[in-house]
CSV table of C-alpha atoms in Angstrom, one decimal:
chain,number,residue,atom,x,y,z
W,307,UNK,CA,3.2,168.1,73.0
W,308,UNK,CA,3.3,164.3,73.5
W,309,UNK,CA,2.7,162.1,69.7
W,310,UNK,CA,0.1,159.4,69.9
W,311,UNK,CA,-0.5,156.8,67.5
W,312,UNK,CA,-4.1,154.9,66.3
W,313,UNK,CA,-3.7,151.3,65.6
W,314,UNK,CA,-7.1,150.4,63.7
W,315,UNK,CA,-8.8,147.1,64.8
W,316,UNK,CA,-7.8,146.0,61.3
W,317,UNK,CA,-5.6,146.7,59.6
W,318,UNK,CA,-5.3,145.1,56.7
W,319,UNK,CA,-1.9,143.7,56.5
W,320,UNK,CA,-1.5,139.9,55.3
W,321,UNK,CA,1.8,138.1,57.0
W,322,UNK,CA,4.4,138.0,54.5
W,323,UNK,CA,5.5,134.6,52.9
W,324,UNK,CA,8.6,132.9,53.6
W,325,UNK,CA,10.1,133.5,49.9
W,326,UNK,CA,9.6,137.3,50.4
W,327,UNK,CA,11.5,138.4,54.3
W,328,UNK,CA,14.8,139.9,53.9
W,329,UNK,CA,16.5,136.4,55.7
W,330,UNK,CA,15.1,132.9,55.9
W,331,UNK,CA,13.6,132.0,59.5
W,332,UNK,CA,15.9,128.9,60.6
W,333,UNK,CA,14.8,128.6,64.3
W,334,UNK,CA,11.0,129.1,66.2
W,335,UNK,CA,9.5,128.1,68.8
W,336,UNK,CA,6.6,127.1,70.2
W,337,UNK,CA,3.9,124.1,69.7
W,338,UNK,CA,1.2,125.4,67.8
W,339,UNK,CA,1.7,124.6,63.7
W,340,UNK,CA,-0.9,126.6,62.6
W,341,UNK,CA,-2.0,130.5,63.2
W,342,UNK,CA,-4.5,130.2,66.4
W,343,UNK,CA,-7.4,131.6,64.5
W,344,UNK,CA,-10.9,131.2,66.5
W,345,UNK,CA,-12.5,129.0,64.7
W,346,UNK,CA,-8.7,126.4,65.0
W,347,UNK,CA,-8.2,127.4,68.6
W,348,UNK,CA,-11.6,126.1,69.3
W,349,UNK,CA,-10.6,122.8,66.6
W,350,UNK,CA,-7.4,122.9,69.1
W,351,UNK,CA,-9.3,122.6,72.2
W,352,UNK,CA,-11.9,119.9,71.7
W,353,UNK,CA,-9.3,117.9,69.8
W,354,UNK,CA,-6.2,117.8,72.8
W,355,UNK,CA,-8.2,115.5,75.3
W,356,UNK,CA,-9.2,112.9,71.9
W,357,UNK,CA,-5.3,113.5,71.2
W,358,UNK,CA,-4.0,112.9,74.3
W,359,UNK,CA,-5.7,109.3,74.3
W,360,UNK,CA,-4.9,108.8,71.3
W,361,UNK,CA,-0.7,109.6,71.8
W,362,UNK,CA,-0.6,107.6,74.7
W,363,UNK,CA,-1.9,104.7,72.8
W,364,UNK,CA,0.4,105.5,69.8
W,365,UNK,CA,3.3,105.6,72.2
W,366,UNK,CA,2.4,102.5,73.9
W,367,UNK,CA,1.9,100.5,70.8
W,368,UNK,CA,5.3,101.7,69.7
W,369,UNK,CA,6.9,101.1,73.2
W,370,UNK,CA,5.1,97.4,73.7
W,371,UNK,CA,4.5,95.8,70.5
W,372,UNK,CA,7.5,93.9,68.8
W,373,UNK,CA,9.5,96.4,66.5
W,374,UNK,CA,8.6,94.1,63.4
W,375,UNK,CA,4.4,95.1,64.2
W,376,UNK,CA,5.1,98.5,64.7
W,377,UNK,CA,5.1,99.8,61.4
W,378,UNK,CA,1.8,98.2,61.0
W,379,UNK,CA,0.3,99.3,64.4
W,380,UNK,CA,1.3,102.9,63.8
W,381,UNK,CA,-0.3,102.8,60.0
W,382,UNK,CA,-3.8,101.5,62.0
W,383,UNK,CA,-3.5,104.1,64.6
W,384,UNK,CA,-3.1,106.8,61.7
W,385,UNK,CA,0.5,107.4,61.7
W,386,UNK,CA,2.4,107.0,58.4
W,387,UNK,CA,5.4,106.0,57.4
W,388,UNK,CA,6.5,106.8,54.2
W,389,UNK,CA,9.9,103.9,53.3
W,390,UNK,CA,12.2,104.8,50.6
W,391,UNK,CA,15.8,103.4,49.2
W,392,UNK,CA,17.5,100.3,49.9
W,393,UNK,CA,18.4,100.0,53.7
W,394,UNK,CA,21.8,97.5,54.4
W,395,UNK,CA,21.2,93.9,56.2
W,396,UNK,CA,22.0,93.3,59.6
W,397,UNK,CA,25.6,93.2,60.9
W,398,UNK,CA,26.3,89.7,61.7
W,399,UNK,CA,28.7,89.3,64.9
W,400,UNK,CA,29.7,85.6,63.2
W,401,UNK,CA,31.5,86.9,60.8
W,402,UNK,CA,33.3,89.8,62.2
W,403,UNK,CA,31.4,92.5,60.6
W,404,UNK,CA,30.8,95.6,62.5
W,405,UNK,CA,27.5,97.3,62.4
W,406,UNK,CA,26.9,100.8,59.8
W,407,UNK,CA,26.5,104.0,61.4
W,408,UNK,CA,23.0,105.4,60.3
W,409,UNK,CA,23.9,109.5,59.9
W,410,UNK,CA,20.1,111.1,59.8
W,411,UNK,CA,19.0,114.3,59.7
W,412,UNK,CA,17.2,115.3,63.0
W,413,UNK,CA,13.7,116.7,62.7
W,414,UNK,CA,12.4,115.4,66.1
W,415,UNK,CA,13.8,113.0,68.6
W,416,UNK,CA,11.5,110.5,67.6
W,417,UNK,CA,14.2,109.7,64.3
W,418,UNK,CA,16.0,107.2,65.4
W,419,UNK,CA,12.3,105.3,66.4
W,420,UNK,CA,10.8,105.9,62.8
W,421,UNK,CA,14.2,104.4,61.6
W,422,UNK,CA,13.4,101.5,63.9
W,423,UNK,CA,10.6,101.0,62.4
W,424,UNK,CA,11.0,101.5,58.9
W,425,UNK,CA,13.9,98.6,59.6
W,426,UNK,CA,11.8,96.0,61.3
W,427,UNK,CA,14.1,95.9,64.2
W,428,UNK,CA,15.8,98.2,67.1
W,429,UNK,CA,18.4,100.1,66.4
W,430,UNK,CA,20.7,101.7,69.0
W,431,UNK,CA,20.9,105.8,69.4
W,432,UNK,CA,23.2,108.1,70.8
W,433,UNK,CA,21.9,111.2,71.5
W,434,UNK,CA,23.4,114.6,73.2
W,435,UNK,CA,20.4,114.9,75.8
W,436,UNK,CA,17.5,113.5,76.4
W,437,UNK,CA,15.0,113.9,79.4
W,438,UNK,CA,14.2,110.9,81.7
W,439,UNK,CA,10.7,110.5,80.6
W,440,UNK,CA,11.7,110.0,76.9
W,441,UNK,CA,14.3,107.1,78.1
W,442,UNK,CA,12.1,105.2,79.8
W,443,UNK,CA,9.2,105.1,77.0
W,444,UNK,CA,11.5,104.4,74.6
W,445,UNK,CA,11.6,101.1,72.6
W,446,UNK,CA,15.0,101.2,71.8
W,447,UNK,CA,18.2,101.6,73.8
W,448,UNK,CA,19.7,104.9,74.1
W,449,UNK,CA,22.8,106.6,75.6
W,450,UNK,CA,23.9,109.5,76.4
W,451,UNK,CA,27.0,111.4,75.0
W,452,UNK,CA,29.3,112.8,77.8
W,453,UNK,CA,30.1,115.8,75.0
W,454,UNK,CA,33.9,114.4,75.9
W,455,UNK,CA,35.3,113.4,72.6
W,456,UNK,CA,37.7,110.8,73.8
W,457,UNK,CA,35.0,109.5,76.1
W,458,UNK,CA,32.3,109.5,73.4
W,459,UNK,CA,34.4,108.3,70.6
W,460,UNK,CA,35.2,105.0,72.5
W,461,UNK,CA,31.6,104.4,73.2
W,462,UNK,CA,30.8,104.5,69.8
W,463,UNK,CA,33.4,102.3,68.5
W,464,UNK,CA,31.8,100.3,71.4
W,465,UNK,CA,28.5,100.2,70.4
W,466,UNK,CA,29.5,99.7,66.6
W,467,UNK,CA,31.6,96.4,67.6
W,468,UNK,CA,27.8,95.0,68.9
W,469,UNK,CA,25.7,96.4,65.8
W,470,UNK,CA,24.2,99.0,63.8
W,471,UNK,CA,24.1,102.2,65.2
W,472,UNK,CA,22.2,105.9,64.6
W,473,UNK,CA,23.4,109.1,65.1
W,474,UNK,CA,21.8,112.8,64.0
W,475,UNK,CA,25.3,114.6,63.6
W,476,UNK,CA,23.3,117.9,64.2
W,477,UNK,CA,22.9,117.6,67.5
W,478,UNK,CA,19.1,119.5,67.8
W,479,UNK,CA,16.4,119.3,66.0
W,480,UNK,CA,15.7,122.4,63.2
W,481,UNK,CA,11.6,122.7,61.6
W,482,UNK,CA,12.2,124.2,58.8
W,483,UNK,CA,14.0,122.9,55.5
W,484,UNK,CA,17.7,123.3,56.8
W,485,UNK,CA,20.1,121.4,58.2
W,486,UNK,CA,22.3,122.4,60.8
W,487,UNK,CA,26.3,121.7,61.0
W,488,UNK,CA,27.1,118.5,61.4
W,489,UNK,CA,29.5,117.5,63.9
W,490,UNK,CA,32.1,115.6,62.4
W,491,UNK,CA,33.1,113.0,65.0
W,492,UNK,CA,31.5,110.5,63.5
W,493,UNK,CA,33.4,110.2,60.2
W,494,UNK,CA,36.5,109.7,62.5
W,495,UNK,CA,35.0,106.2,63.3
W,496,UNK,CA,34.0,104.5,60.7
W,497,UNK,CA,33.8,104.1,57.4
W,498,UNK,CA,30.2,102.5,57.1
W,499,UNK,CA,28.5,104.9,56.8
W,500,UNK,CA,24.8,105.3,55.7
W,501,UNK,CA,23.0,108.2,55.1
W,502,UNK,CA,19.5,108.5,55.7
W,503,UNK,CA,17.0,112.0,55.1
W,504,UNK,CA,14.1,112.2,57.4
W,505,UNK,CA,11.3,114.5,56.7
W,506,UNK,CA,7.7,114.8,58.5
W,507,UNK,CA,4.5,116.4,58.7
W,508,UNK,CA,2.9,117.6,61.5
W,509,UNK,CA,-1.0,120.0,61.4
W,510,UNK,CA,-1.6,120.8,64.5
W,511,UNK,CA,1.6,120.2,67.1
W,512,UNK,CA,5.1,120.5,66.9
W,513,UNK,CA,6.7,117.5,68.3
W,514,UNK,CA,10.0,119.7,69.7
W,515,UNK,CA,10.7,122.4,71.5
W,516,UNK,CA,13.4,124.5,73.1
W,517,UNK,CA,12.0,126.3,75.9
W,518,UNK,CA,9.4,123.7,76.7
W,519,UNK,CA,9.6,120.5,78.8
W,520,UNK,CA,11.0,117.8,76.1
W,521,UNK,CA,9.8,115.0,77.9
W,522,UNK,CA,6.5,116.2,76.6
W,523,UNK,CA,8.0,116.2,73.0
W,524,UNK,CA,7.1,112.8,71.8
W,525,UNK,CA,3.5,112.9,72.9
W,526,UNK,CA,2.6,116.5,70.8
W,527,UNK,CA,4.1,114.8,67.6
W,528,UNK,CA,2.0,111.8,68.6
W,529,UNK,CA,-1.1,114.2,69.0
W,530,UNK,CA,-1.3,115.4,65.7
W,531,UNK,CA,-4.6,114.0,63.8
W,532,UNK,CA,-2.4,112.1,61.5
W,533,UNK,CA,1.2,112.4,61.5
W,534,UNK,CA,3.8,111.3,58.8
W,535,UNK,CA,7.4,110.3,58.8
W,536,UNK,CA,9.3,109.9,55.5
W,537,UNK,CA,12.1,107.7,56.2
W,538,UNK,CA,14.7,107.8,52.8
W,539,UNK,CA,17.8,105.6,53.2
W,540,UNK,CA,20.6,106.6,50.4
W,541,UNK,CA,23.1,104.5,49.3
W,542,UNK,CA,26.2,103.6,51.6
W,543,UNK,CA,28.4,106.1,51.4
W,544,UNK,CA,31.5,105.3,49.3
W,545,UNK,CA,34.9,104.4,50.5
W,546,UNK,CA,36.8,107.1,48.4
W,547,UNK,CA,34.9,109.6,50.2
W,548,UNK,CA,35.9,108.5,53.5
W,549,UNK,CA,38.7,109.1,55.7
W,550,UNK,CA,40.1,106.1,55.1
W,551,UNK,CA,40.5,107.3,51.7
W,552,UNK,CA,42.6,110.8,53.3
W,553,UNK,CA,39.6,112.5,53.4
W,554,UNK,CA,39.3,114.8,56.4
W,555,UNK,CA,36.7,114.1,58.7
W,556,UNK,CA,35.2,117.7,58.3
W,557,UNK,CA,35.0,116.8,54.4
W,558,UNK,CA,33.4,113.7,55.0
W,559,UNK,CA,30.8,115.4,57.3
W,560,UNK,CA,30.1,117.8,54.9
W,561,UNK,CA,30.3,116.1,51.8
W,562,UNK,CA,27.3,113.4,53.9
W,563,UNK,CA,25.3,117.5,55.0
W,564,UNK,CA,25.1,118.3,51.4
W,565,UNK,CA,24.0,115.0,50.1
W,566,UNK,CA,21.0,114.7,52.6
W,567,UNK,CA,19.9,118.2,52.0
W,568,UNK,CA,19.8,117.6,48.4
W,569,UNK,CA,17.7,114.9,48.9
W,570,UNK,CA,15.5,116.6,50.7
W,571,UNK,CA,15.7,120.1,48.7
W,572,UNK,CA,16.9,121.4,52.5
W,573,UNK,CA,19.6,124.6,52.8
W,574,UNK,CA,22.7,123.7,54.9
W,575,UNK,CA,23.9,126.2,57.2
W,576,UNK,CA,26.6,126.8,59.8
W,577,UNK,CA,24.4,127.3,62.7
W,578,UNK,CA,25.3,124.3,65.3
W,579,UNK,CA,23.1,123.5,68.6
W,580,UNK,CA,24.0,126.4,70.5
W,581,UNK,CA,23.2,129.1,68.2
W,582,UNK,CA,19.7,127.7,68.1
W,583,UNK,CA,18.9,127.4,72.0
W,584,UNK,CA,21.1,130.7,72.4
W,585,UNK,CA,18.6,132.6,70.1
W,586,UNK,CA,15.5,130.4,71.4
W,587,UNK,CA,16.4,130.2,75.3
W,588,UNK,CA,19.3,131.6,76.0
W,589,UNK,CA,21.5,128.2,76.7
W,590,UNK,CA,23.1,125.8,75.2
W,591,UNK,CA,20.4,123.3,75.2
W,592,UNK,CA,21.7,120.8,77.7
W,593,UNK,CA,19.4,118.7,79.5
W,594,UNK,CA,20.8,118.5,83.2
W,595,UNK,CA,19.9,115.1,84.9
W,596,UNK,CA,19.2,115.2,89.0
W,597,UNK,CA,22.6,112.9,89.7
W,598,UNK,CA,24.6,115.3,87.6
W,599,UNK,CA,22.7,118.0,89.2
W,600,UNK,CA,23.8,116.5,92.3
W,601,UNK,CA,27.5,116.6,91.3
W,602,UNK,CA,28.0,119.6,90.4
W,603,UNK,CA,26.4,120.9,93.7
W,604,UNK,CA,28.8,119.1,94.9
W,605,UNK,CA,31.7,120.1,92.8
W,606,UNK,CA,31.0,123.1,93.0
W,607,UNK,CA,30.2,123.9,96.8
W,608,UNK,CA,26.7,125.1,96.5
Protein backbone atom coordinates (compact mmCIF):
# COMPACT_ATOMS: atom_id res chain seq x y z
CA UNK A 1 0.00 0.00 0.00
CA UNK A 2 1.62 3.09 -1.57
CA UNK A 3 1.43 6.62 1.03
CA UNK A 4 0.14 9.76 -0.73
CA UNK A 5 0.34 13.18 0.56
CA UNK A 6 -2.40 16.39 0.07
CA UNK A 7 -0.64 19.64 -0.23
CA UNK A 8 -3.67 22.25 0.25
CA UNK A 9 -3.73 25.19 -2.19
CA UNK A 10 -2.91 27.26 0.91
CA UNK A 11 -1.43 26.58 3.21
CA UNK A 12 -0.94 28.94 5.51
CA UNK A 13 2.65 29.17 6.22
CA UNK A 14 4.40 32.77 6.24
CA UNK A 15 8.32 32.70 5.05
CA UNK A 16 10.41 32.90 8.02
CA UNK A 17 12.53 36.04 8.71
CA UNK A 18 16.11 36.29 8.42
CA UNK A 19 16.70 36.69 12.45
CA UNK A 20 14.85 33.40 12.96
CA UNK A 21 16.68 30.34 10.28
CA UNK A 22 18.92 28.11 12.04
CA UNK A 23 22.22 29.89 9.78
CA UNK A 24 22.30 33.28 8.14
CA UNK A 25 21.80 33.21 4.16
CA UNK A 26 25.28 34.77 2.85
CA UNK A 27 24.97 33.84 -0.93
CA UNK A 28 21.62 33.94 -3.55
CA UNK A 29 20.97 34.25 -6.59
CA UNK A 30 18.89 35.54 -9.04
CA UNK A 31 17.61 39.21 -10.20
CA UNK A 32 14.37 39.68 -8.80
CA UNK A 33 14.56 41.74 -5.14
CA UNK A 34 11.24 41.31 -4.30
CA UNK A 35 8.82 38.02 -3.96
CA UNK A 36 7.10 37.87 -7.68
CA UNK A 37 3.65 38.30 -6.33
CA UNK A 38 0.92 38.94 -9.22
CA UNK A 39 0.06 42.09 -8.65
CA UNK A 40 4.64 43.04 -8.70
CA UNK A 41 5.17 40.66 -11.52
CA UNK A 42 2.66 42.56 -13.54
CA UNK A 43 4.52 46.12 -11.77
CA UNK A 44 7.74 44.10 -13.18
CA UNK A 45 6.62 43.74 -16.55
CA UNK A 46 5.20 47.10 -17.71
CA UNK A 47 8.16 48.71 -15.85
CA UNK A 48 11.36 46.71 -17.70
CA UNK A 49 10.87 48.34 -21.30
CA UNK A 50 10.47 52.19 -19.23
CA UNK A 51 13.69 50.74 -17.29
CA UNK A 52 15.55 49.62 -19.99
CA UNK A 53 15.40 53.33 -21.52
CA UNK A 54 15.93 54.61 -18.70
CA UNK A 55 19.46 52.44 -17.78
CA UNK A 56 20.79 52.95 -21.05
CA UNK A 57 20.47 56.70 -20.51
CA UNK A 58 21.85 56.41 -16.92
CA UNK A 59 24.83 54.43 -18.32
CA UNK A 60 25.42 56.71 -21.02
CA UNK A 61 25.29 59.81 -18.92
CA UNK A 62 27.75 58.17 -16.68
CA UNK A 63 29.91 56.83 -19.54
CA UNK A 64 29.83 60.36 -21.63
CA UNK A 65 29.51 63.20 -19.36
CA UNK A 66 32.72 64.51 -17.61
CA UNK A 67 33.22 62.62 -14.14
CA UNK A 68 32.86 66.11 -12.27
CA UNK A 69 28.79 66.33 -13.87
CA UNK A 70 28.14 62.92 -13.17
CA UNK A 71 27.22 63.05 -9.73
CA UNK A 72 24.78 65.60 -10.68
CA UNK A 73 23.46 63.85 -13.91
CA UNK A 74 22.79 60.67 -11.97
CA UNK A 75 20.84 62.70 -9.04
CA UNK A 76 18.56 64.23 -12.14
CA UNK A 77 18.14 60.86 -13.72
CA UNK A 78 17.06 59.50 -10.15
CA UNK A 79 20.03 57.82 -8.95
CA UNK A 80 21.39 58.81 -5.53
CA UNK A 81 24.45 59.13 -4.10
CA UNK A 82 24.66 59.33 -0.61
CA UNK A 83 28.76 61.06 0.27
CA UNK A 84 30.09 60.64 3.66
CA UNK A 85 33.68 61.19 5.43
CA UNK A 86 36.62 63.07 4.31
CA UNK A 87 38.02 61.58 1.02
CA UNK A 88 42.22 62.41 0.57
CA UNK A 89 43.37 65.06 -2.32
CA UNK A 90 44.86 63.97 -5.36
CA UNK A 91 48.32 62.38 -5.65
CA UNK A 92 50.50 64.92 -7.25
CA UNK A 93 53.23 63.29 -9.65
CA UNK A 94 55.35 66.85 -8.90
CA UNK A 95 56.16 66.01 -5.77
CA UNK A 96 56.83 62.40 -5.71
CA UNK A 97 53.83 61.33 -3.95
CA UNK A 98 52.29 58.04 -4.94
CA UNK A 99 48.63 57.68 -5.19
CA UNK A 100 46.31 55.88 -1.97
CA UNK A 101 44.91 52.62 -2.55
CA UNK A 102 41.05 52.87 -2.02
CA UNK A 103 40.20 49.22 -0.23
CA UNK A 104 36.08 49.09 -0.70
CA UNK A 105 33.75 46.74 0.10
CA UNK A 106 32.21 45.20 -3.14
CA UNK A 107 28.42 45.19 -3.42
CA UNK A 108 28.23 45.41 -7.27
CA UNK A 109 30.86 46.04 -9.82
CA UNK A 110 29.59 49.33 -10.28
CA UNK A 111 31.92 50.47 -6.82
CA UNK A 112 34.67 51.63 -8.08
CA UNK A 113 32.23 54.02 -10.63
CA UNK A 114 30.09 55.45 -7.55
CA UNK A 115 33.61 56.11 -6.01
CA UNK A 116 34.37 57.95 -9.19
CA UNK A 117 31.79 59.86 -8.75
CA UNK A 118 31.50 60.67 -5.34
CA UNK A 119 35.34 61.96 -6.02
CA UNK A 120 34.79 64.25 -8.89
CA UNK A 121 37.28 62.43 -10.96
CA UNK A 122 38.29 58.84 -12.40
CA UNK A 123 39.79 56.58 -10.53
CA UNK A 124 41.62 53.53 -11.79
CA UNK A 125 40.27 49.76 -10.82
CA UNK A 126 41.64 46.48 -10.76
CA UNK A 127 39.31 43.88 -10.85
CA UNK A 128 39.62 39.85 -10.97
CA UNK A 129 37.06 39.58 -14.02
CA UNK A 130 35.06 41.41 -15.80
CA UNK A 131 33.14 40.74 -19.10
CA UNK A 132 33.87 42.78 -22.31
CA UNK A 133 30.72 44.59 -22.45
CA UNK A 134 31.31 46.18 -18.92
CA UNK A 135 34.95 47.35 -20.14
CA UNK A 136 34.02 49.09 -22.90
CA UNK A 137 30.95 51.14 -21.17
CA UNK A 138 33.05 51.97 -18.58
CA UNK A 139 34.17 55.52 -17.75
CA UNK A 140 37.08 54.71 -16.04
CA UNK A 141 40.10 52.51 -16.81
CA UNK A 142 40.18 49.09 -15.69
CA UNK A 143 42.49 46.07 -15.69
CA UNK A 144 42.45 42.86 -15.26
CA UNK A 145 44.32 40.73 -12.58
CA UNK A 146 46.27 37.78 -14.09
CA UNK A 147 45.47 35.99 -10.35
CA UNK A 148 49.58 35.65 -10.55
CA UNK A 149 50.73 37.37 -7.46
CA UNK A 150 54.06 38.34 -8.65
CA UNK A 151 52.53 39.49 -11.89
CA UNK A 152 49.66 41.35 -10.17
CA UNK A 153 51.67 42.81 -7.46
CA UNK A 154 53.93 44.62 -10.00
CA UNK A 155 51.10 46.07 -11.80
CA UNK A 156 49.83 47.55 -8.86
CA UNK A 157 52.85 49.07 -7.66
CA UNK A 158 52.62 50.19 -11.31
CA UNK A 159 49.46 51.81 -11.32
CA UNK A 160 50.11 53.34 -7.72
CA UNK A 161 53.39 55.14 -9.07
CA UNK A 162 50.73 57.05 -11.74
CA UNK A 163 47.81 57.75 -9.07
CA UNK A 164 45.15 56.68 -6.87
CA UNK A 165 44.00 53.44 -7.20
CA UNK A 166 40.71 51.14 -6.04
CA UNK A 167 40.62 47.67 -5.24
CA UNK A 168 37.54 45.45 -3.50
CA UNK A 169 39.87 42.94 -1.64
CA UNK A 170 36.87 40.48 -1.76
CA UNK A 171 37.13 39.57 -4.92
CA UNK A 172 32.97 39.08 -5.71
CA UNK A 173 30.36 40.79 -4.81
CA UNK A 174 28.06 39.46 -1.52
CA UNK A 175 24.04 41.09 -1.13
CA UNK A 176 23.53 40.66 2.10
CA UNK A 177 25.25 42.53 5.16
CA UNK A 178 28.61 40.43 5.12
CA UNK A 179 31.78 40.77 3.89
CA UNK A 180 33.73 38.22 2.49
CA UNK A 181 37.66 37.52 3.19
CA UNK A 182 39.68 39.85 2.06
CA UNK A 183 42.66 38.96 0.15
CA UNK A 184 45.54 40.41 1.61
CA UNK A 185 47.79 41.28 -1.22
CA UNK A 186 47.21 44.52 -1.12
CA UNK A 187 48.58 45.51 2.38
CA UNK A 188 51.84 44.05 0.90
CA UNK A 189 52.00 47.24 -1.27
CA UNK A 190 51.38 50.09 0.34
CA UNK A 191 50.98 51.70 3.12
CA UNK A 192 48.28 54.39 1.96
CA UNK A 193 45.69 52.97 2.48
CA UNK A 194 42.06 54.23 2.55
CA UNK A 195 39.18 52.47 3.53
CA UNK A 196 35.93 53.15 2.14
CA UNK A 197 32.25 51.09 3.06
CA UNK A 198 29.88 50.98 0.22
CA UNK A 199 26.30 50.18 0.79
CA UNK A 200 23.11 50.37 -1.74
CA UNK A 201 19.66 49.88 -2.31
CA UNK A 202 18.06 48.29 -4.97
CA UNK A 203 13.58 47.53 -5.24
CA UNK A 204 13.20 45.80 -7.94
CA UNK A 205 16.66 44.29 -9.65
CA UNK A 206 19.70 43.05 -8.43
CA UNK A 207 22.56 44.52 -10.12
CA UNK A 208 24.88 41.03 -9.86
CA UNK A 209 24.65 37.78 -10.50
CA UNK A 210 26.58 34.49 -10.55
CA UNK A 211 24.96 32.28 -12.97
CA UNK A 212 23.74 35.07 -15.14
CA UNK A 213 25.45 37.04 -18.01
CA UNK A 214 27.48 39.94 -16.01
CA UNK A 215 27.70 42.02 -18.78
CA UNK A 216 24.09 42.56 -18.15
CA UNK A 217 24.94 43.48 -14.45
CA UNK A 218 25.31 47.16 -14.67
CA UNK A 219 22.10 47.74 -16.67
CA UNK A 220 19.63 45.78 -13.86
CA UNK A 221 21.15 47.97 -11.07
CA UNK A 222 20.65 50.85 -13.47
CA UNK A 223 16.94 49.62 -13.91
CA UNK A 224 15.76 49.95 -10.67
CA UNK A 225 13.04 52.94 -10.25
CA UNK A 226 15.52 54.72 -8.10
CA UNK A 227 18.65 53.33 -7.00
CA UNK A 228 21.05 54.50 -4.19
CA UNK A 229 24.76 54.26 -3.49
CA UNK A 230 26.14 55.24 -0.14
CA UNK A 231 29.70 56.00 -0.61
CA UNK A 232 31.45 56.34 3.18
CA UNK A 233 35.22 57.08 3.03
CA UNK A 234 37.01 56.47 6.69
CA UNK A 235 39.95 57.87 7.68
CA UNK A 236 43.36 56.80 6.24
CA UNK A 237 44.40 54.00 7.74
CA UNK A 238 47.24 54.52 10.31
CA UNK A 239 50.82 53.76 9.80
CA UNK A 240 51.16 51.64 13.12
CA UNK A 241 48.75 49.38 11.67
CA UNK A 242 50.48 48.72 8.67
CA UNK A 243 53.13 46.53 7.58
CA UNK A 244 55.48 48.86 7.61
CA UNK A 245 54.89 49.00 11.16
CA UNK A 246 55.68 44.73 11.37
CA UNK A 247 52.27 44.13 10.97
CA UNK A 248 51.50 41.06 8.82
CA UNK A 249 49.78 41.60 5.80
CA UNK A 250 46.93 39.10 6.84
CA UNK A 251 46.56 41.42 10.08
CA UNK A 252 46.39 44.44 8.12
CA UNK A 253 43.69 42.95 5.86
CA UNK A 254 41.74 42.04 8.58
CA UNK A 255 42.16 44.64 10.97
CA UNK A 256 40.81 47.07 7.42
CA UNK A 257 37.53 43.81 7.10
CA UNK A 258 36.56 44.45 10.55
CA UNK A 259 36.73 48.24 10.48
CA UNK A 260 34.45 48.47 7.18
CA UNK A 261 32.00 45.99 8.52
CA UNK A 262 31.61 47.98 11.58
CA UNK A 263 30.88 50.74 9.75
CA UNK A 264 28.43 49.30 7.98
CA UNK A 265 26.94 46.96 10.97
CA UNK A 266 28.01 43.99 8.20
CA UNK A 267 29.25 40.23 9.72
CA UNK A 268 32.72 39.26 8.36
CA UNK A 269 33.17 35.83 7.34
CA UNK A 270 35.71 33.43 5.91
CA UNK A 271 33.91 32.60 2.81
CA UNK A 272 36.29 33.85 -0.25
CA UNK A 273 35.08 34.02 -4.07
CA UNK A 274 35.01 30.51 -4.67
CA UNK A 275 32.88 29.26 -2.03
CA UNK A 276 30.29 31.68 -3.34
CA UNK A 277 30.23 30.63 -7.15
CA UNK A 278 31.02 26.96 -5.93
CA UNK A 279 27.58 27.00 -3.96
CA UNK A 280 25.93 29.37 -6.67
CA UNK A 281 27.32 27.80 -10.01
CA UNK A 282 29.50 25.30 -9.41
CA UNK A 283 32.88 27.34 -10.50
CA UNK A 284 35.14 29.44 -9.38
CA UNK A 285 33.70 32.44 -10.94
CA UNK A 286 36.13 33.30 -13.59
CA UNK A 287 35.17 35.16 -16.57
CA UNK A 288 37.02 33.43 -19.54
CA UNK A 289 37.79 36.00 -22.37
CA UNK A 290 37.77 34.57 -26.26
CA UNK A 291 41.81 35.18 -26.72
CA UNK A 292 42.37 33.29 -23.46
CA UNK A 293 39.88 30.97 -24.67
CA UNK A 294 41.87 30.75 -27.65
CA UNK A 295 45.09 29.85 -25.72
CA UNK A 296 44.20 27.41 -23.76
CA UNK A 297 42.66 25.52 -26.88
CA UNK A 298 45.77 25.89 -27.91
CA UNK A 299 47.66 24.87 -24.86
CA UNK A 300 45.84 22.41 -24.26
CA UNK A 301 45.37 20.57 -27.75
CA UNK A 302 41.65 20.72 -28.07
Amino acid sequence: MQESYIVPPEPGVKPMSQDKLPKPIVFHDGRLVQKPSPLMALIIILWIPVGFLLACLRIAAGTLLPMPLVYYAFWSLGVRVIIKGNPPPPARKSTGQTGVLFISSHRTLLDPIFLSTALGRPIPAVTYSLSRLSEIISPIKTVRLSRDRITDANMIKKLLQEGDLVICPEGTTCREPFLLRFSALFAELTNELVPVAMCNKMSMFHGTTARGWKGMDPFYFFMNPSPSYEVNFLNKWPYELTCKAGKSSHDVANYIQRTIAATLSYECTNFTRKDKYMALAGNDGTVTTKSEFASKKVTTGC
